[in-house]
Tab-separated table of C-alpha atoms and ligand atoms in Angstrom:
chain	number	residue	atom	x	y	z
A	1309	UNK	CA	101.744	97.710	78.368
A	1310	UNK	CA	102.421	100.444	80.558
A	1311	UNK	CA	102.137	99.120	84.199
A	1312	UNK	CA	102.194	102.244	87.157
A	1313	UNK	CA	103.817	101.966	90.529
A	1314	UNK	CA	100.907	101.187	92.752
A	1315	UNK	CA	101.200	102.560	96.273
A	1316	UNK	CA	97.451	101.794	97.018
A	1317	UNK	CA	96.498	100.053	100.441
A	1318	UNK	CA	94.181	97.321	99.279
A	1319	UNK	CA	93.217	95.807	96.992
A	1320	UNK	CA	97.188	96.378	95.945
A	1321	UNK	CA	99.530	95.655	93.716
A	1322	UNK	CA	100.259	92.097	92.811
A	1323	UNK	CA	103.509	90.962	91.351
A	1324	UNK	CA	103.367	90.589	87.795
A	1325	UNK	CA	104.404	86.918	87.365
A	1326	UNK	CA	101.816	86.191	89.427
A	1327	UNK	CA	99.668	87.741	86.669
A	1328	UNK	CA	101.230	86.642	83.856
A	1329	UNK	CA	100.791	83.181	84.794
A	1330	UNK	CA	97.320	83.806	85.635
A	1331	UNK	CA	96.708	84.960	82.726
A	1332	UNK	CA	98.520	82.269	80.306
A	1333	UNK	CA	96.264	79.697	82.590
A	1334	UNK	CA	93.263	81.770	82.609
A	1335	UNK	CA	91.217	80.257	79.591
A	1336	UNK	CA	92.520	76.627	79.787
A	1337	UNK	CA	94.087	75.381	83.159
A	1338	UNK	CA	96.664	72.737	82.988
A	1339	UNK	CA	94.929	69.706	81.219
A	1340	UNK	CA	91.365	70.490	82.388
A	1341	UNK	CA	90.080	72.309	79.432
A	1342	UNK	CA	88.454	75.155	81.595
A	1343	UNK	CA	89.197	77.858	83.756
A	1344	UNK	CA	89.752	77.981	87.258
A	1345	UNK	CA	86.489	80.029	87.791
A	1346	UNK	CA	84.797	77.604	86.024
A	1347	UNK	CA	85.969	74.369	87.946
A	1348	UNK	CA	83.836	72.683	90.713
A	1349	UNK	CA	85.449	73.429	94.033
A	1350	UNK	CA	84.947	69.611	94.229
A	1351	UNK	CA	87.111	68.337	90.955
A	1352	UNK	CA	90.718	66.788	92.013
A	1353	UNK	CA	92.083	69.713	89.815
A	1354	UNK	CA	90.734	72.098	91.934
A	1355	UNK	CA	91.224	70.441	95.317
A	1356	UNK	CA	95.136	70.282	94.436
A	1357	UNK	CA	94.899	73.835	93.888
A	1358	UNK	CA	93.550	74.751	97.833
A	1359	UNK	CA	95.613	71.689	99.001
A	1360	UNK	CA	98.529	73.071	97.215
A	1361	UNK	CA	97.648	76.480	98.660
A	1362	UNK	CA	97.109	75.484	101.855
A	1363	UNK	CA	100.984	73.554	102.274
A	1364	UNK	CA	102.596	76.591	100.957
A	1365	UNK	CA	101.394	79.055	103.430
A	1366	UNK	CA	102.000	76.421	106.352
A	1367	UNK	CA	105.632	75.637	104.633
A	1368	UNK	CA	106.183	79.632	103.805
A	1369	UNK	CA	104.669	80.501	107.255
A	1370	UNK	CA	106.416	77.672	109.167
A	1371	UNK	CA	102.782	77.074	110.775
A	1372	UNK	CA	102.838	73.889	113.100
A	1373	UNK	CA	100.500	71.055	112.923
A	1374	UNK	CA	98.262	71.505	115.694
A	1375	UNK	CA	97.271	74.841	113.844
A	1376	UNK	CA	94.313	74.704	111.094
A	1377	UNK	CA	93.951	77.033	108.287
A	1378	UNK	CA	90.687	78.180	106.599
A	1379	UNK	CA	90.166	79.760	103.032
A	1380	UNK	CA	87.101	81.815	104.070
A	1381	UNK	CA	84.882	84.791	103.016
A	1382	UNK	CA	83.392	87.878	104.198
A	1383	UNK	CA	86.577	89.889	104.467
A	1384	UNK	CA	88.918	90.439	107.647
A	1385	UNK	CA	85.565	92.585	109.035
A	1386	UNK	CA	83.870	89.667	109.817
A	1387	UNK	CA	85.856	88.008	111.620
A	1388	UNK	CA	85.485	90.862	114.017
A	1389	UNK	CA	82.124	89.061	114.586
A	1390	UNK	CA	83.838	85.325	114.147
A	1391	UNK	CA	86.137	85.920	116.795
A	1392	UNK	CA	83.887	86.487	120.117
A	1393	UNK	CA	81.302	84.470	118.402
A	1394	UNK	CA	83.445	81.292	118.486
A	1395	UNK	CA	86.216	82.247	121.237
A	1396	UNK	CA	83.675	83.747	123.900
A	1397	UNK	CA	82.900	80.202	125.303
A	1398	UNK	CA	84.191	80.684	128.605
A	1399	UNK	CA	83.863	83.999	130.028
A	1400	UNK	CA	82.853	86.067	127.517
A	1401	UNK	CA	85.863	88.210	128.489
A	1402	UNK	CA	88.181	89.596	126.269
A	1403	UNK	CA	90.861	92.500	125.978
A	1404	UNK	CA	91.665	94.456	122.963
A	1405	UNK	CA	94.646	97.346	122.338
A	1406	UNK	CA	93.114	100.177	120.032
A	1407	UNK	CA	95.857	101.007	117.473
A	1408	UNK	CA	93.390	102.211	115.033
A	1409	UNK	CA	90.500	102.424	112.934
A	1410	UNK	CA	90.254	98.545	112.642
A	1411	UNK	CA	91.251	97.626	116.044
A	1412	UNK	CA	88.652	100.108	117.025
A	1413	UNK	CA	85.893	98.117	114.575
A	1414	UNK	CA	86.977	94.783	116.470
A	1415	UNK	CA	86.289	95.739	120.043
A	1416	UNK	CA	83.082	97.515	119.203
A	1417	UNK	CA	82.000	94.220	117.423
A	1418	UNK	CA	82.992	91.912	120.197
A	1419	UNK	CA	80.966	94.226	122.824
A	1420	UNK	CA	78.241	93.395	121.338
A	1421	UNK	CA	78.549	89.374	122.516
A	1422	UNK	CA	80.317	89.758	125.829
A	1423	UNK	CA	82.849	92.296	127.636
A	1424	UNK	CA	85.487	93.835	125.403
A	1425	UNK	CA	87.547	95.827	127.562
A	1426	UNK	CA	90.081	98.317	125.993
A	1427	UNK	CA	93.436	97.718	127.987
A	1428	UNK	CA	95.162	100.654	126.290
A	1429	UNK	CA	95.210	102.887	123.088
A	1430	UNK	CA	97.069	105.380	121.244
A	1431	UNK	CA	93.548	107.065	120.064
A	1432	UNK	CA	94.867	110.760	121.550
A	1433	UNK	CA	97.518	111.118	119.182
A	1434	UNK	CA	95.659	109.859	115.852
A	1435	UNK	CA	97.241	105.976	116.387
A	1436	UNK	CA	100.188	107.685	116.009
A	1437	UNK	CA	102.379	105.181	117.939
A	1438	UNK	CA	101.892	101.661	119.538
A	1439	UNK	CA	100.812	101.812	123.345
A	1440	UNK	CA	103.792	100.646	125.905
A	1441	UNK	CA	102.107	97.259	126.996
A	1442	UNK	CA	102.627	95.274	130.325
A	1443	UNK	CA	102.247	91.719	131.228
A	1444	UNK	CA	99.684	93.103	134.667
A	1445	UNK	CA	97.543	94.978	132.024
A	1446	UNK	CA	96.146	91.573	130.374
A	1447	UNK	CA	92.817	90.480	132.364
A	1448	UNK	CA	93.858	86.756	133.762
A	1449	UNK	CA	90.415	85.429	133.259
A	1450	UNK	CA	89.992	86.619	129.421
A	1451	UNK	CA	89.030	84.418	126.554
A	1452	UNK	CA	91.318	86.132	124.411
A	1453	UNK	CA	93.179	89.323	123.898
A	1454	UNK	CA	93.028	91.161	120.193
A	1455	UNK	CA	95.493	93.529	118.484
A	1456	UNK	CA	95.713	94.828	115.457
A	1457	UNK	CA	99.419	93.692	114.108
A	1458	UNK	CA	99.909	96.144	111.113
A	1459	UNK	CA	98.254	99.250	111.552
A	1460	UNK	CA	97.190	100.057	107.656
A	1461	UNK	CA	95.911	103.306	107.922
A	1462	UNK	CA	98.018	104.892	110.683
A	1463	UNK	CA	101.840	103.187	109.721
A	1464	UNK	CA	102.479	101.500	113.134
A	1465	UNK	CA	103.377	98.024	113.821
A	1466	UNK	CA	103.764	95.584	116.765
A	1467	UNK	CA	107.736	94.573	116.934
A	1468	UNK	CA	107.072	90.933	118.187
A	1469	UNK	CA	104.648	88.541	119.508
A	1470	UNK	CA	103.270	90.001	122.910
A	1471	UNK	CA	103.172	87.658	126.033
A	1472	UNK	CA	99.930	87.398	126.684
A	1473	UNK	CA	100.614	83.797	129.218
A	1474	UNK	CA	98.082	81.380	128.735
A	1475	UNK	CA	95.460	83.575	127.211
A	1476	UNK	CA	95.557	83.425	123.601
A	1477	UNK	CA	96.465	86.169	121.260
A	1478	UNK	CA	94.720	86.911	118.384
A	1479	UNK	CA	96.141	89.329	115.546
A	1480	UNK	CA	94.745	90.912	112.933
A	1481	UNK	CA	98.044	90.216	110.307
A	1482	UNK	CA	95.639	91.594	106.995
A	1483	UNK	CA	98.531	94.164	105.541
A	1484	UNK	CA	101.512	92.690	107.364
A	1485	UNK	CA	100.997	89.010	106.505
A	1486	UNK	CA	103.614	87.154	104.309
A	1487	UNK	CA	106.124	90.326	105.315
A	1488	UNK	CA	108.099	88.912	107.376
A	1489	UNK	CA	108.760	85.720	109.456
A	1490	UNK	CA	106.298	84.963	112.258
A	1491	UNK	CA	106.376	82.669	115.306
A	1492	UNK	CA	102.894	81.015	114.777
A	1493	UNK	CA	103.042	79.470	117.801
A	1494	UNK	CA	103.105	82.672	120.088
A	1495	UNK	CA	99.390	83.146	118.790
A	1496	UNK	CA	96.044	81.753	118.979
A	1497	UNK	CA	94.705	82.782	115.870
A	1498	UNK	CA	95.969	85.152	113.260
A	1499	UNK	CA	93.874	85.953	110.213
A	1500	UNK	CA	94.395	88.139	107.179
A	1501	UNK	CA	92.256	89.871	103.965
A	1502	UNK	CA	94.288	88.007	101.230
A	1503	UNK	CA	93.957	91.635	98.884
A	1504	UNK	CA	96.614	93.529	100.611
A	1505	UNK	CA	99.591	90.802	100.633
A	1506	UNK	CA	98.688	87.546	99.534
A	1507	UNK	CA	95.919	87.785	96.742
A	1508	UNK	CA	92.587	89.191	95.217
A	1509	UNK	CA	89.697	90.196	97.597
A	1510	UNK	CA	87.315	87.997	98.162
A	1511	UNK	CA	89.784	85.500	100.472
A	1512	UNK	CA	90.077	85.467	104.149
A	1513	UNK	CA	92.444	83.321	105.569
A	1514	UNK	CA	92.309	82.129	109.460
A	1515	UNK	CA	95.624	80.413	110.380
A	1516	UNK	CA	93.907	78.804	114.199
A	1517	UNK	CA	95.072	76.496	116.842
A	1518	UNK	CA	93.146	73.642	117.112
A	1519	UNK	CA	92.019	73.987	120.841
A	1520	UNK	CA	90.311	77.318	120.044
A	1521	UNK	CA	87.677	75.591	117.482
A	1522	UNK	CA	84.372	73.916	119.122
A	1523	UNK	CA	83.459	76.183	121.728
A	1524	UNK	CA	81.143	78.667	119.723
A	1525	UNK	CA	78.659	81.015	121.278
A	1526	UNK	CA	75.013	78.657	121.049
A	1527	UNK	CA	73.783	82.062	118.953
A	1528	UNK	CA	76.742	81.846	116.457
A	1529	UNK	CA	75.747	81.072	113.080
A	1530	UNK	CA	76.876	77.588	110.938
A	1531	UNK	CA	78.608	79.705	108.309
A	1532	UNK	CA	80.691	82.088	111.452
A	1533	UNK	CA	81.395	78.729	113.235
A	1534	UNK	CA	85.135	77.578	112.425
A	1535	UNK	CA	84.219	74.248	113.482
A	1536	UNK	CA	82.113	74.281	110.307
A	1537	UNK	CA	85.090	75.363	107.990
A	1538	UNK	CA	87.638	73.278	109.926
A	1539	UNK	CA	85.889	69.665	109.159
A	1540	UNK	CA	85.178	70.395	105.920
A	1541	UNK	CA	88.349	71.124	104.678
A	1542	UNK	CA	86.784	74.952	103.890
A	1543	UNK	CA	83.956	73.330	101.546
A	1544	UNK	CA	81.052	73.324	103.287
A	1545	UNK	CA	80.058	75.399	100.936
A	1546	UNK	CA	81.792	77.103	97.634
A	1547	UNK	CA	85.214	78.814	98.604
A	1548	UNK	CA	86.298	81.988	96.539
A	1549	UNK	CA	87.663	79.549	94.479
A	1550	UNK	CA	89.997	82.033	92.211
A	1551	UNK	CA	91.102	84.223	95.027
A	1552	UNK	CA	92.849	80.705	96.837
A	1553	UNK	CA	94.162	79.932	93.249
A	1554	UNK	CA	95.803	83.303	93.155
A	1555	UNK	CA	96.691	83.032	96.567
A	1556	UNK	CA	98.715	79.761	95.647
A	1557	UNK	CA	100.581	81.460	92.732
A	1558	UNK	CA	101.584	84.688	94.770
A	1559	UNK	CA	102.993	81.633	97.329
A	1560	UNK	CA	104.727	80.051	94.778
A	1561	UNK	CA	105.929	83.568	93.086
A	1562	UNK	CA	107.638	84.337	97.339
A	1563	UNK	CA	109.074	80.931	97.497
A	1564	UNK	CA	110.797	81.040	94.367
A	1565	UNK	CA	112.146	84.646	95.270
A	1566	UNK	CA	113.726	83.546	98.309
A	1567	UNK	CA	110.947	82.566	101.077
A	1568	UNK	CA	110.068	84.985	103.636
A	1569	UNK	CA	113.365	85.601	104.987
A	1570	UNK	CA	114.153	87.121	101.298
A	1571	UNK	CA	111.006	88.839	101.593
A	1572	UNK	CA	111.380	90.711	104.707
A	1573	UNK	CA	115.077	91.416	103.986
A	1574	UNK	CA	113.184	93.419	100.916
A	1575	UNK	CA	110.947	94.943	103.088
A	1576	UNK	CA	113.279	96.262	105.331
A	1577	UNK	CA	115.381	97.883	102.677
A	1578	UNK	CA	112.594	99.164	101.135
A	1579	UNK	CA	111.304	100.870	104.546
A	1580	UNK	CA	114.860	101.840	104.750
A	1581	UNK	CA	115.454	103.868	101.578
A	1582	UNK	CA	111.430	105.698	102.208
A	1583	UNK	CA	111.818	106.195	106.040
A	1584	UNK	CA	115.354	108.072	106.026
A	1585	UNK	CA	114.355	110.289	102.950
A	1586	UNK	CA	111.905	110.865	105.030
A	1587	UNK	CA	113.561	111.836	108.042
A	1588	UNK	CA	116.157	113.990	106.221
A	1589	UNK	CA	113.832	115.577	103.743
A	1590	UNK	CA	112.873	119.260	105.014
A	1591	UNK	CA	109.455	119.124	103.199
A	1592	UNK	CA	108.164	115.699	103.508
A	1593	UNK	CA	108.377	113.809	106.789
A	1594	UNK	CA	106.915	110.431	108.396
A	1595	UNK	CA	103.667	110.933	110.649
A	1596	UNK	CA	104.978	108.048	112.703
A	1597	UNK	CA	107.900	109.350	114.741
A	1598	UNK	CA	109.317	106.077	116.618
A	1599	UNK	CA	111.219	103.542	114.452
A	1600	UNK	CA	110.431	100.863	116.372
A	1601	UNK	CA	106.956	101.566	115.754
A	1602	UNK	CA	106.919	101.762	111.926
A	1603	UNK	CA	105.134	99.877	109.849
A	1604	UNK	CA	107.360	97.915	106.916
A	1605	UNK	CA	104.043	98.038	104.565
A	1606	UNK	CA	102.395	101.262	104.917
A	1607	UNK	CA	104.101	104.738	105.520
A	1608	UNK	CA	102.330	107.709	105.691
A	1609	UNK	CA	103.760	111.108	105.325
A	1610	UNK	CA	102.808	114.705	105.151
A	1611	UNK	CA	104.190	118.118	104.149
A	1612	UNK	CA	102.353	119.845	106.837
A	1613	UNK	CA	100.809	122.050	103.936
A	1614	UNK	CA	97.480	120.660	102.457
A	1615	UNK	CA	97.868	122.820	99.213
A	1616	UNK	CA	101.391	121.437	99.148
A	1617	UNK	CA	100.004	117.757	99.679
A	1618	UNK	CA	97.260	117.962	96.375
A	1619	UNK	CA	100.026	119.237	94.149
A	1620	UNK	CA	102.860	116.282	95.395
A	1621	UNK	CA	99.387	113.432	94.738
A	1622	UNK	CA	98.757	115.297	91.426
A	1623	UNK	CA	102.284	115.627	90.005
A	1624	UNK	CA	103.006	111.988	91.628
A	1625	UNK	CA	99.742	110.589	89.585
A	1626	UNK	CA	101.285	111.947	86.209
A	1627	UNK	CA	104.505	110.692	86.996
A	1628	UNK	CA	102.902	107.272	87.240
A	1629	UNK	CA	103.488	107.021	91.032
A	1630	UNK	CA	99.678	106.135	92.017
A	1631	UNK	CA	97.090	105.811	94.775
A	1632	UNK	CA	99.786	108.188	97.577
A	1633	UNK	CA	96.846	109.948	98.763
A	1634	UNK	CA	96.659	109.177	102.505
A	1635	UNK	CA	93.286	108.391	104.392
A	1636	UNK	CA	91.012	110.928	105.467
A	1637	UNK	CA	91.342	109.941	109.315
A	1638	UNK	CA	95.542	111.155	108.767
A	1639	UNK	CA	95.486	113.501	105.806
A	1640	UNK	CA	98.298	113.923	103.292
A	1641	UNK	CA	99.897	110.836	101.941
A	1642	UNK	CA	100.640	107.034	102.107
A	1643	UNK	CA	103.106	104.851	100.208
A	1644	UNK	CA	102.360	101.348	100.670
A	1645	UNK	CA	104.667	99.085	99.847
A	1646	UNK	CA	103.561	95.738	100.178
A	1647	UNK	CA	105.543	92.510	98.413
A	1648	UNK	CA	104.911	93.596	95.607
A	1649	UNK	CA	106.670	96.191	95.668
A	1650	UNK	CA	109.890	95.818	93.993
A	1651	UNK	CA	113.026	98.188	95.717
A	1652	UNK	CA	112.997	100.306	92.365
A	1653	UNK	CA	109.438	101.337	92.620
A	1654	UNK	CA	110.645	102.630	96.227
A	1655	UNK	CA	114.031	103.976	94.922
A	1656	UNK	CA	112.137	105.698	91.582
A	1657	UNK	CA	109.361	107.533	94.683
A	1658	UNK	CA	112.327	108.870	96.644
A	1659	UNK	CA	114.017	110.284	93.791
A	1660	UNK	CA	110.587	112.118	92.463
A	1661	UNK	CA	110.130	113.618	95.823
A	1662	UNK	CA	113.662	114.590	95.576
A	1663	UNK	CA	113.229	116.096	92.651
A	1664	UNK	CA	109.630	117.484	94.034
A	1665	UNK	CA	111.040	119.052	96.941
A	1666	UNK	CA	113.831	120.982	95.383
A	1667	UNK	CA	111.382	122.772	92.591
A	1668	UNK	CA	109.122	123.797	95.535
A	1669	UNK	CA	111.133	125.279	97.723
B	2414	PLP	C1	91.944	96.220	105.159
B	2414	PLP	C2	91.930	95.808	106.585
B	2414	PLP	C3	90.784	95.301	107.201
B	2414	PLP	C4	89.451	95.180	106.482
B	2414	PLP	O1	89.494	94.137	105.602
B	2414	PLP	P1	88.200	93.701	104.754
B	2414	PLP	O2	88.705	92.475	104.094
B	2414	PLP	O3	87.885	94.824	103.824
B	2414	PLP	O4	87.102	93.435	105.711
B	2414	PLP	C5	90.862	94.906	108.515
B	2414	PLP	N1	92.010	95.009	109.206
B	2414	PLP	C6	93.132	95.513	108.647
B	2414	PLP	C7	94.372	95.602	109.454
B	2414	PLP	C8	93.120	95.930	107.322
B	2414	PLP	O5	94.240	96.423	106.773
């Protein structure tokens, strides 16, 4: 076996117990005599598995009881529709931040069901850097404001929760979930792609506070309302039933290494060791200038040379240091280094763009 180190963005790297066990369970699960993919979603061995899933997020995630979550489908791109189809009830009002290409995709969705007014963006410098916010920017009478928490493509990152008052906040958390500790509570709704952090494609989850559910648009459809999801436990109709059993071993794999506190205590070193290389390095340096804007999952970084750029991605590939090649919207490269990613996988990166740097002077 001869395993890379995976830098891509999503689907990404998943740690390899969580594999392993996968794949000694994969024929024959427990005492069932099948597969998970070949369960009923409504067998008690497979209803442990979601229930199981479900209690280790809320234990791992500290999420309080008045809060439901939802194993759902369609990717983190429909919810862009989910959200002002269920959470437009009352005004039809809502305010979104445009940190990037996804934030961007949210607002133009929601415009299509009610206002979505852009209260500020970083969009002139290429989502270089997260917008200074105020409390008087928020609109008083909105259903809901949106940000993007994790900018994926870009490398920026909200530092906290923002105080939005009583109008909930509602965060994209699809490549920053499971990174580090988050006050659930300081947010209406937070929802995630399970194939950057937490699992497979295929998953959605929606971690929602209970007041928000039952006020959908009269237009939205059964299978967009979270009502429907909610009271049926997310079986009203088949869930991706082996991306939440994945899901549930990747939980288990975090808890046994330590929780999330462990977890983001990684993350930060990791960050650490690729973010000061950066900034020292002569050749190589971080497109997102402001530390306190830096993403912990995704760092992009260029040369400033685009000849320069193929031959790091091509030299990196060979040296089994895969999928660096940054998006198109930024140019030049991208490390990301979600859970997964152990510190030496970091470390071993830095030291081949040491190495890199001094033969190409
Ligand atoms: C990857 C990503 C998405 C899109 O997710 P899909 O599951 O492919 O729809 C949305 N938002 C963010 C922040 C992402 O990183």
């Amino acid at each position: 076996m001869n395993r890379v180190f995976n830098f891509s963005a999503g689907p990404s790297a998943l740690p390899l117990p969580v594999l392993e066990k996968a794949q000694a369970e994969l024929v024959c699960y427990g005492s069932s005599g099948m597969s998970v993919m070949e369960m009923s979603h409504r067998s008690s061995d497979y209803q442990k598995i979601i229930d199981d899933c479900e209690a280790l997020l809320r234990e791992i995630l500290s999420i309080p009881d008045n809060y439901k979550v939802l194993f759902l489908q369609g990717g983190a791109s429909s919810q862009f529709a989910m959200i002002p189809l269920n959470l437009y009830g009352k005004n039809k009002k809502a305010d979104f931040i445009l940190t990037g290409m996804w934030a961007k995709k949210a607002q133009k969705e929601a415009a299509r069901y009610g206002e979505a007014k852009i209260i500020a963006s970083s969009d002139d410098k290429t989502f270089n850097y997260i917008p200074q916010i105020d409390k008087s920017m928020f609109s008083p009478d909105a259903d809901f404001v949106h940000i993007t928490h994790n900018n994926t493509i870009y490398g920026t990152k909200f530092e906290g929760p923002l105080d939005t008052g009583d109008v909930p906040l509602i965060a994209d958390m699809s490549s920053s979930i499971l990174s580090e500790p988050v006050d659930v509570s300081k947010y209406g709704m937070i929802y995630a792609g399970a194939q950057k952090n937490m699992g497979p494609a295929g998953l959605t989850v929606v971690i929602i506070r209970e007041d928000l559910i039952g006020n959908a648009m009269d237009i939205c459809p059964t299978m967009f309302n979270y009502e429907t999801h909610s009271e049926n436990g997310s079986m009203f109709n088949t869930p991706p039933t082996y991306a939440i059993y994945i899901c549930k071993l990747v939980c288990e794999w975090l808890k046994e290494n330590g929780g999330i506190e462990a977890m983001h205590k990684t993350n930060l070193k990791k960050a650490e060791i690729l973010y000061s290389y950066l900034d020292e390095s002569e050749m190589f340096s971080a497109t997102v200038a402001n530390p306190k804007h830096r993403s912990l999952m995704n760092v992009p970084f260029v040369t400033g040379n685009d000849e320069l750029n193929a031959k790091f991605i091509k030299e990196a590939t060979a040296a089994g240091f895969v999928n660096l090649k940054g998006h198109r919207s930024v140019g030049g490269m991208r490390a990301s280094i979600y859970n997964a990613m152990p510190i030496e996988g970091v470390q071993a990166l830095v030291d081949f763009m040491k190495k890199f740097e001094a033969e190409n002077k």
